[in-house]
Tab-separated table of C-alpha atoms in Angstrom:
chain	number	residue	atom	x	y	z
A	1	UNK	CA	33.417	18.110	33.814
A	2	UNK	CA	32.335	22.148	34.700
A	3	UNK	CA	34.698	23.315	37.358
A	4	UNK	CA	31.638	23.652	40.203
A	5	UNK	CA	31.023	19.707	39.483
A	6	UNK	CA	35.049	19.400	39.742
A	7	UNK	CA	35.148	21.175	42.582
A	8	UNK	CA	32.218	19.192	44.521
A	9	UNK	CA	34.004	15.787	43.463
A	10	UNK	CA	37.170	17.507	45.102
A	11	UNK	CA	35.201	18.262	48.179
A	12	UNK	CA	34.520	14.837	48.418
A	13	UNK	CA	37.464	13.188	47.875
A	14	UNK	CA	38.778	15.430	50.393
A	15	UNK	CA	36.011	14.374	52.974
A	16	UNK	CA	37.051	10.497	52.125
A	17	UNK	CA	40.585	11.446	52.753
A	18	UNK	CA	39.481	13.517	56.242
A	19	UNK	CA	37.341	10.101	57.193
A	20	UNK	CA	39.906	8.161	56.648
A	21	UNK	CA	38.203	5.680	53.964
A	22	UNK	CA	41.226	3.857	52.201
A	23	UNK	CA	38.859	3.238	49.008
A	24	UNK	CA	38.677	7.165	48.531
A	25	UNK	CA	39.512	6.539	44.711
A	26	UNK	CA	37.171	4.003	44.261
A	27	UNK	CA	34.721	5.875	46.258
A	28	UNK	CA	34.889	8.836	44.260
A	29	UNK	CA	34.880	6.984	40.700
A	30	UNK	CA	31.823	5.396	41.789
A	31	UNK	CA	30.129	8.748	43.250
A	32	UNK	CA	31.397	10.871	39.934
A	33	UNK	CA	31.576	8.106	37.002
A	34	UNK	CA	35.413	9.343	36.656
A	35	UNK	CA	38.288	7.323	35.538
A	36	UNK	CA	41.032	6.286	38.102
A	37	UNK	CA	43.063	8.401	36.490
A	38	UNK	CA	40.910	11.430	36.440
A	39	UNK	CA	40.625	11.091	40.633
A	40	UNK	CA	44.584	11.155	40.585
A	41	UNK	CA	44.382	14.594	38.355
A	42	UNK	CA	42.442	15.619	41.419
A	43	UNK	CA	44.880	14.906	44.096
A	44	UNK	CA	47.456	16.443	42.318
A	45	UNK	CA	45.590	19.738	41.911
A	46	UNK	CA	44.874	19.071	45.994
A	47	UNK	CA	48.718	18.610	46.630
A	48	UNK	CA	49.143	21.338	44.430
A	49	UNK	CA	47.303	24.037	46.383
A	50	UNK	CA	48.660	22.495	49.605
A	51	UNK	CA	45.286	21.205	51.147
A	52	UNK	CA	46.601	17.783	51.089
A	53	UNK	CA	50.221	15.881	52.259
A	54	UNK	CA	51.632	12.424	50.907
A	55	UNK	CA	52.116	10.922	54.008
A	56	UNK	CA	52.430	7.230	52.903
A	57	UNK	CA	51.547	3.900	54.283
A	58	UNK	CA	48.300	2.128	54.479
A	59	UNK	CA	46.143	5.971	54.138
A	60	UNK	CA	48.226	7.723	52.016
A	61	UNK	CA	47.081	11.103	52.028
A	62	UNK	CA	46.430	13.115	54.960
A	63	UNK	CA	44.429	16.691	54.689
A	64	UNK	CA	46.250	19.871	55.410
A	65	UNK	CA	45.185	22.926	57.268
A	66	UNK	CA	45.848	26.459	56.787
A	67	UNK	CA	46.956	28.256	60.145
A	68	UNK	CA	47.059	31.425	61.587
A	69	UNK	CA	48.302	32.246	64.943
A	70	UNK	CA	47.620	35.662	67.119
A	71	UNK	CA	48.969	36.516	70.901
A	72	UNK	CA	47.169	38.394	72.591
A	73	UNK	CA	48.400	40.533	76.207
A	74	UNK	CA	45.666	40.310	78.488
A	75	UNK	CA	46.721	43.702	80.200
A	76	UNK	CA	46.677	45.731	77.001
A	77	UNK	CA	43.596	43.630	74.956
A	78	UNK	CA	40.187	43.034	76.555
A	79	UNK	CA	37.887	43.722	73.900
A	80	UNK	CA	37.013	39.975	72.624
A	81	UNK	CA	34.567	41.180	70.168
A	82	UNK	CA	37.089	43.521	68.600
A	83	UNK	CA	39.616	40.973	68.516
A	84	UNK	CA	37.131	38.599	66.486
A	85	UNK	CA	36.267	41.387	64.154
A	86	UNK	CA	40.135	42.324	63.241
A	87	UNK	CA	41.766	39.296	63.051
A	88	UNK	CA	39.652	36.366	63.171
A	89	UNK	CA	36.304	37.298	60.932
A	90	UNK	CA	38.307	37.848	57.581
A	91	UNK	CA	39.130	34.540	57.851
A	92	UNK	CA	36.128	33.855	58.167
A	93	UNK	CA	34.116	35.691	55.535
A	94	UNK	CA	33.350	32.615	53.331
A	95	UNK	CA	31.737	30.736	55.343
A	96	UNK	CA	27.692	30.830	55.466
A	97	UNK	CA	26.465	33.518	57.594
A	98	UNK	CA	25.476	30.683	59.742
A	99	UNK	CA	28.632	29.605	60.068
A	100	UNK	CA	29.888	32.900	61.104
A	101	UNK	CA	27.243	33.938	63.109
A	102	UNK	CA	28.240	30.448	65.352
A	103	UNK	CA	32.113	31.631	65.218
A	104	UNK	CA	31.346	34.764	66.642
A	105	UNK	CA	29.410	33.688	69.682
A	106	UNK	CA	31.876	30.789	69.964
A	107	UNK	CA	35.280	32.427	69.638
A	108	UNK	CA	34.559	35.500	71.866
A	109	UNK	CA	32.826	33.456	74.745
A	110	UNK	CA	35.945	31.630	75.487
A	111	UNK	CA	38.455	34.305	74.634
A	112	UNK	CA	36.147	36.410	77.152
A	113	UNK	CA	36.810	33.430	79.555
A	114	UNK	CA	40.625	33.485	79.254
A	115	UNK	CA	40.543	37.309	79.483
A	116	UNK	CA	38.377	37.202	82.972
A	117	UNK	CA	39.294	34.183	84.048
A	118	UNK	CA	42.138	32.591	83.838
A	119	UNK	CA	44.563	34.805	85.465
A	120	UNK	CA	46.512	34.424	81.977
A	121	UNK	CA	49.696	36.769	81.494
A	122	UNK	CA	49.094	35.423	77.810
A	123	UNK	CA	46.736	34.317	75.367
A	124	UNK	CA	47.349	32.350	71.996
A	125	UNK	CA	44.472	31.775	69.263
A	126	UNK	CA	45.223	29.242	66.415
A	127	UNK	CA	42.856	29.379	63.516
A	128	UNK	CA	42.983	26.637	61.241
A	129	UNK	CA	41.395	26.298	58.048
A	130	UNK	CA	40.692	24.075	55.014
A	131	UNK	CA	37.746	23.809	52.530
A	132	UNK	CA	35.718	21.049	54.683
A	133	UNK	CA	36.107	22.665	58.523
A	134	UNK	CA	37.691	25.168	60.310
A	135	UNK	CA	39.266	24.629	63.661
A	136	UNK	CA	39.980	27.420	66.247
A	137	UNK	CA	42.027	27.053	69.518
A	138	UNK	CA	42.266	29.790	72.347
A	139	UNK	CA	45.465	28.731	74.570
A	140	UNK	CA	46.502	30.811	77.810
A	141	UNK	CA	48.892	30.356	80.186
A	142	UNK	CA	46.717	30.960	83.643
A	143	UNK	CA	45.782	28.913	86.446
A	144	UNK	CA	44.079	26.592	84.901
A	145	UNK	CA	40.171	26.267	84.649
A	146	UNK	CA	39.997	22.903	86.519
A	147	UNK	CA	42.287	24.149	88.993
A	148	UNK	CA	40.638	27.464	89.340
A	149	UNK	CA	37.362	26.226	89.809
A	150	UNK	CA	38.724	23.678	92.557
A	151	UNK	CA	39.946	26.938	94.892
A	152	UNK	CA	36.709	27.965	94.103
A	153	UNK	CA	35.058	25.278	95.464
A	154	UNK	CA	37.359	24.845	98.416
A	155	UNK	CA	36.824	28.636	99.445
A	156	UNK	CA	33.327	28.790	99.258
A	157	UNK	CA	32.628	25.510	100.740
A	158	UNK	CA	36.006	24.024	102.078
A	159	UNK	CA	35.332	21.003	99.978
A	160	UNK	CA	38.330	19.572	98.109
A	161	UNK	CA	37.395	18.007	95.010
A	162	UNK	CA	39.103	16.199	92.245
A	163	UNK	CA	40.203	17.705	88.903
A	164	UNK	CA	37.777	15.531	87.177
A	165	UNK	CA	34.967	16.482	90.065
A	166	UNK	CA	35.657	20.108	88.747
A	167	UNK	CA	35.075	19.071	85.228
A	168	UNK	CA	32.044	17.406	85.935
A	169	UNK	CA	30.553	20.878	86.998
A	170	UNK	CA	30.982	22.199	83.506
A	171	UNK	CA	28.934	19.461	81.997
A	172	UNK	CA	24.818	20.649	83.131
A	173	UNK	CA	25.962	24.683	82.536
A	174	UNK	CA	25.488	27.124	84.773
A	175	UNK	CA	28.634	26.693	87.096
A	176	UNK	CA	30.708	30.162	86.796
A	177	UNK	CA	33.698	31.280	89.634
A	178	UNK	CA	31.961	35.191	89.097
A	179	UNK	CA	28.289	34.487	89.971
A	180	UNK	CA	28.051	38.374	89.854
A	181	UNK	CA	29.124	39.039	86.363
A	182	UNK	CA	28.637	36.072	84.439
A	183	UNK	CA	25.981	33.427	83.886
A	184	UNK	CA	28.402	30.212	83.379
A	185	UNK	CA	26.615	29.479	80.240
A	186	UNK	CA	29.352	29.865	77.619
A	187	UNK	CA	30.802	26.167	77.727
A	188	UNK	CA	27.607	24.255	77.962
A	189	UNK	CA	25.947	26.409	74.608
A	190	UNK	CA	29.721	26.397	72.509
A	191	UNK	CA	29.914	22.245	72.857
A	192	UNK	CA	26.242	22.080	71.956
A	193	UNK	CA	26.926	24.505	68.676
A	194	UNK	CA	30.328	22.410	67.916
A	195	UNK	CA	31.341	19.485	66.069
A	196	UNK	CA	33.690	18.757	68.345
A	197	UNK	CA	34.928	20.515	71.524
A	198	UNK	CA	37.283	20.024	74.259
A	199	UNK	CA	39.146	21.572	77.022
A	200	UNK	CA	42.156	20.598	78.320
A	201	UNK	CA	44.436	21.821	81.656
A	202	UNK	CA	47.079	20.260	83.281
A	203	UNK	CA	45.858	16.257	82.464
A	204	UNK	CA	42.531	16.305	82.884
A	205	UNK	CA	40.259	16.151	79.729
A	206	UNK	CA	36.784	17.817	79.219
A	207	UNK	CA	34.602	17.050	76.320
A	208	UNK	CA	30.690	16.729	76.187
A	209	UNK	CA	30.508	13.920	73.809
A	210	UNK	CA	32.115	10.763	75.056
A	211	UNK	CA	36.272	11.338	73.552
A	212	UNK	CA	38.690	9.061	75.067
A	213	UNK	CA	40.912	10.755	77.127
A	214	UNK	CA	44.435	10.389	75.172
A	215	UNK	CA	47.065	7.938	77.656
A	216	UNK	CA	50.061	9.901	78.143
A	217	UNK	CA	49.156	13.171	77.406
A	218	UNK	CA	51.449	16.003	77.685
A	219	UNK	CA	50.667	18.231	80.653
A	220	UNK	CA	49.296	21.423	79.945
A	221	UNK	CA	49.691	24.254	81.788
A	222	UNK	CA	46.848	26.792	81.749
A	223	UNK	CA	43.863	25.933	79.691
A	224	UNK	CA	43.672	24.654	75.762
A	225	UNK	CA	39.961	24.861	74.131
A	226	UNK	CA	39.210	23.415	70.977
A	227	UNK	CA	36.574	24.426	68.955
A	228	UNK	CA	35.978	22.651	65.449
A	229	UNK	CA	33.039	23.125	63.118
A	230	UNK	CA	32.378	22.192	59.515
A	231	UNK	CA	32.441	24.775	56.980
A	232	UNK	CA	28.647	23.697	55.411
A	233	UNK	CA	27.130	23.226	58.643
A	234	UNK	CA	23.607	23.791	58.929
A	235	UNK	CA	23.501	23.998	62.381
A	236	UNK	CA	21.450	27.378	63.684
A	237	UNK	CA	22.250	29.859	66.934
A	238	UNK	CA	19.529	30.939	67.576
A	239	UNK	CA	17.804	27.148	66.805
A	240	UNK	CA	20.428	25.611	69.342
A	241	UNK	CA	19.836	28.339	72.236
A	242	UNK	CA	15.868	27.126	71.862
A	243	UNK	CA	16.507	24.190	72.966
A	244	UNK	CA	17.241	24.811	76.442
A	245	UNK	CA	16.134	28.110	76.834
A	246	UNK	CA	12.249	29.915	77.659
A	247	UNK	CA	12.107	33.296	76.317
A	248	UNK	CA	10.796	34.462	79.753
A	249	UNK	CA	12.283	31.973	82.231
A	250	UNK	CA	15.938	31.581	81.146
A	251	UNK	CA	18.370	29.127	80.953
A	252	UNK	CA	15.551	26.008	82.342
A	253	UNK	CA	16.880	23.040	80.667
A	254	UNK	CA	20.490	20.523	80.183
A	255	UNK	CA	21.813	17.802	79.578
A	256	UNK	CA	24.028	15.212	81.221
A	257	UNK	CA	26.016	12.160	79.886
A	258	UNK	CA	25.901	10.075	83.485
A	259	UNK	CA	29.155	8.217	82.570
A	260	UNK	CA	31.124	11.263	81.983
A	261	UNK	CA	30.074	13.033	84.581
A	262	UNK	CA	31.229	10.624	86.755
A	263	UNK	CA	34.436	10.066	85.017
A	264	UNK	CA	33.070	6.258	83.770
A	265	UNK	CA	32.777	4.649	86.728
A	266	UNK	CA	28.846	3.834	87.461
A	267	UNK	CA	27.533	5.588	90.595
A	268	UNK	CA	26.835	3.973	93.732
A	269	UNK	CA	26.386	6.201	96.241
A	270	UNK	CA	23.968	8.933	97.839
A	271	UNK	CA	26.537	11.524	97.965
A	272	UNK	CA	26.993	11.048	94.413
A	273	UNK	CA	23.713	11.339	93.928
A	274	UNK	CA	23.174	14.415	96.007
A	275	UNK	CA	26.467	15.917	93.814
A	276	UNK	CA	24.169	15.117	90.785
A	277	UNK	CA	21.264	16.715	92.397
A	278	UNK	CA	23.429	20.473	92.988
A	279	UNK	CA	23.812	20.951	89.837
A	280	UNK	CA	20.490	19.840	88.739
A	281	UNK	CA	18.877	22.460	90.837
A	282	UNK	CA	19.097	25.228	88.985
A	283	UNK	CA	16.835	23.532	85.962
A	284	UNK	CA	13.359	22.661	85.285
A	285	UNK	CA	14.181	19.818	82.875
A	286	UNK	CA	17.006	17.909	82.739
A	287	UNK	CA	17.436	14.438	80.502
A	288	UNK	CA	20.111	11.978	82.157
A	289	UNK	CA	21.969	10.128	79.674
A	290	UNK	CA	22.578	6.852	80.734
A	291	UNK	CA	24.795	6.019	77.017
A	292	UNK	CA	27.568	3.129	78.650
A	293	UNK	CA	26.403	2.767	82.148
A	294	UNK	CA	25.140	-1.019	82.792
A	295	UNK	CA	24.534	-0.221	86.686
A	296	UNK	CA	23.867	2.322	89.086
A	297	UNK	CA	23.789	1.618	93.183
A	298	UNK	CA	20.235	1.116	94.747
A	299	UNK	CA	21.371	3.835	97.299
A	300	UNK	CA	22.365	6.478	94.790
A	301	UNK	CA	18.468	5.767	92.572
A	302	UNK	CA	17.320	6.130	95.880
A	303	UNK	CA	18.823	9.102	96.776
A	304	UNK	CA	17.947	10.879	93.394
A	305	UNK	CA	14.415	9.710	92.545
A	306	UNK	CA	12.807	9.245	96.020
A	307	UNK	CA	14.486	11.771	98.540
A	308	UNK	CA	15.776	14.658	96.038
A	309	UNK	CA	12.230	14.047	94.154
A	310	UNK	CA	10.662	15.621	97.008
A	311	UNK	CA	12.763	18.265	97.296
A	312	UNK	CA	12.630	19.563	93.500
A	313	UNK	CA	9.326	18.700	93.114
A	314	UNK	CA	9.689	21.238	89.614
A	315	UNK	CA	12.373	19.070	88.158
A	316	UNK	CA	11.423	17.167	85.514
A	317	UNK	CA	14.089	14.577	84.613
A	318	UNK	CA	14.309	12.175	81.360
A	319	UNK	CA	16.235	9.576	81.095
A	320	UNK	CA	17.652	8.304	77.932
A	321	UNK	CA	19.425	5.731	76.759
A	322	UNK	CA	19.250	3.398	79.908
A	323	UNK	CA	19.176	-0.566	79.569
A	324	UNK	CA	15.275	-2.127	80.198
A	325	UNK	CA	17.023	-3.782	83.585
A	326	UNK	CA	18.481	-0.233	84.383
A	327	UNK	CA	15.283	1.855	83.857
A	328	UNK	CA	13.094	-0.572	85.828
A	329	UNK	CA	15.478	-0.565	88.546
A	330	UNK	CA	15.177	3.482	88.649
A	331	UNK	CA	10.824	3.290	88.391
A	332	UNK	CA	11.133	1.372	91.157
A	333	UNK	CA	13.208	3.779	93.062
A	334	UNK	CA	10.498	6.198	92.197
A	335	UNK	CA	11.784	7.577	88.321
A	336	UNK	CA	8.705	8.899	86.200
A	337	UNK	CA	8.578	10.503	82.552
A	338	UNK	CA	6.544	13.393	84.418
A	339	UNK	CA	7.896	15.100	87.454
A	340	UNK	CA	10.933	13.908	88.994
């Protein structure tokens, strides 16, 4: 076999391995035509160079990742984009200039909101590395975003919400604690350019696409993103921005998974409604996605599709994903594919 066909069978025993798929020999005999014993050549060359571990039991193998770790002083460092160039970018310079083009905007959006925002006295960033993805971490030791955002909210209003009310802003975009200097559109555009993507502080858990929230977890003080992306993605910037912005109007459009945003339960009432309806305010177009929610209160459709219809007569809302019984319950409350 030429080494660039034994490195692509390599590749994907490695995925196998990274999925978890206990028939990752068989898998890759079949895929390759290669002997059992020729797939066991490969792991040794992948235990070899250190990208996988023997681990043992019923998925033997585990894949490894190469990491590099930087502090950064907040008082003596505020240049994100320099930081990116120095230290993070060369290892980086493999990847497809997609790929690093996605990094870039990634990485120094939430280093730039640890460095203005979180009050941090420090600031770690974890790059890890291995030939199918690359996973980055920015770590500081503030007040915590959920936190933060909650004196926010209680000083501008004198509202006290919930941890998990505070990440429920972050989930439509837009929401920033500097309405003067910053757009709040970092968080919502990095998870939507992500594989996967979550923030944690103290216990509470944000992540834009459904992840459990672990039981037990340890508490965190400050704020931990994680960022992960593969290596061969051929996901666009600029082709990801599109969708939710107009060249000339801005920022008009977002998304929002209903059951997260209301931390799974199903919504009832018309003040959860009308909590829905702040943050939708902002937008033209808005889909609702309805993914795991079997109910919602008659009050709360009302509230959204009948009296806040009338007051954003611009919005136009979609909803996806609802059951038949749940999406004729919400056309009769007034819900229509035009405007909301």
């Amino acid at each position: 076999m030429k080494k660039s066909e034994r490195l692509i069978a390599e590749k994907f025993l490695l995925q196998c391995i990274s999925d978890e798929e206990k028939d990752f020999v068989e898998r890759t005999m079949e895929k390759f035509g290669v002997s059992k014993s020729t797939v066991y050549n490969y792991l040794t060359t992948l235990q070899n160079n250190g990208e996988v571990e023997r681990v043992g039991g019923s998925m033997p193998y585990r894949v490894c990742y190469k990491t590099t770790r930087f502090t950064i002083d907040p008082a003596r460092d505020r240049s994100e984009d320099r930081f990116f160039a120095r230290d993070v970018a060369p290892l980086l310079a493999d990847l497809p200039a997609n790929v690093q083009k996605i990094w870039r905007y990634a990485f120094t959006a939430m280093l730039n909101n640890a460095l203005e925002h979180s009050r941090a006295t420090a600031i770690v960033c974890v790059v890890s590395r291995n030939r199918l993805s690359t996973i980055i971490g920015v770590l500081d030791n503030g007040t915590g975003i959920f936190r933060r955002i909650q004196q926010d909210v209680r000083e501008s209003t004198g509202d006290g919400i919930t941890s998990a009310e505070a990440a429920a802003l972050l989930f439509a975009g837009g929401y920033t604690s500097a309405p003067d200097t910053h757009a709040g559109q970092g968080i919502f555009f990095v998870s939507r350019l992500m594989d996967h993507f979550a923030i944690r502080s103290e216990q509470q858990l944000f992540t834009p696409n459904g992840e459990d929230e672990e039981e037990n977890a340890d508490r965190f003080r400050g704020t931990a993103v994680q960022m992960a992306l593969a290596n061969d993605s051929t996901r666009e910037l600029a082709e990801v921005m599109a969708k939710y912005i107009d060249p000339e109007a801005g920022f008009i459009r977002t998304e929002i998974p209903v059951a997260r945003f209301f931390g799974g339960e199903f919504p009832i009432s018309r003040s959860e409604a009308r909590r829905l309806g702040e943050v939708l305010s902002d937008f033209r177009e808005a889909e609702l996605d309805f993914t795991g929610v079997e109910e919602v209160g008659p009050d709360f459709a009302h509230e959204l599709f009948t009296v806040l219809a009338a007051q954003m007569p611009t919005l136009r809302i979609e909803v996806t994903n609802a059951t038949p019984a749940l999406e004729a319950m919400l056309r009769r409350c007034g819900y229509r594919t035009t405007l909301l």
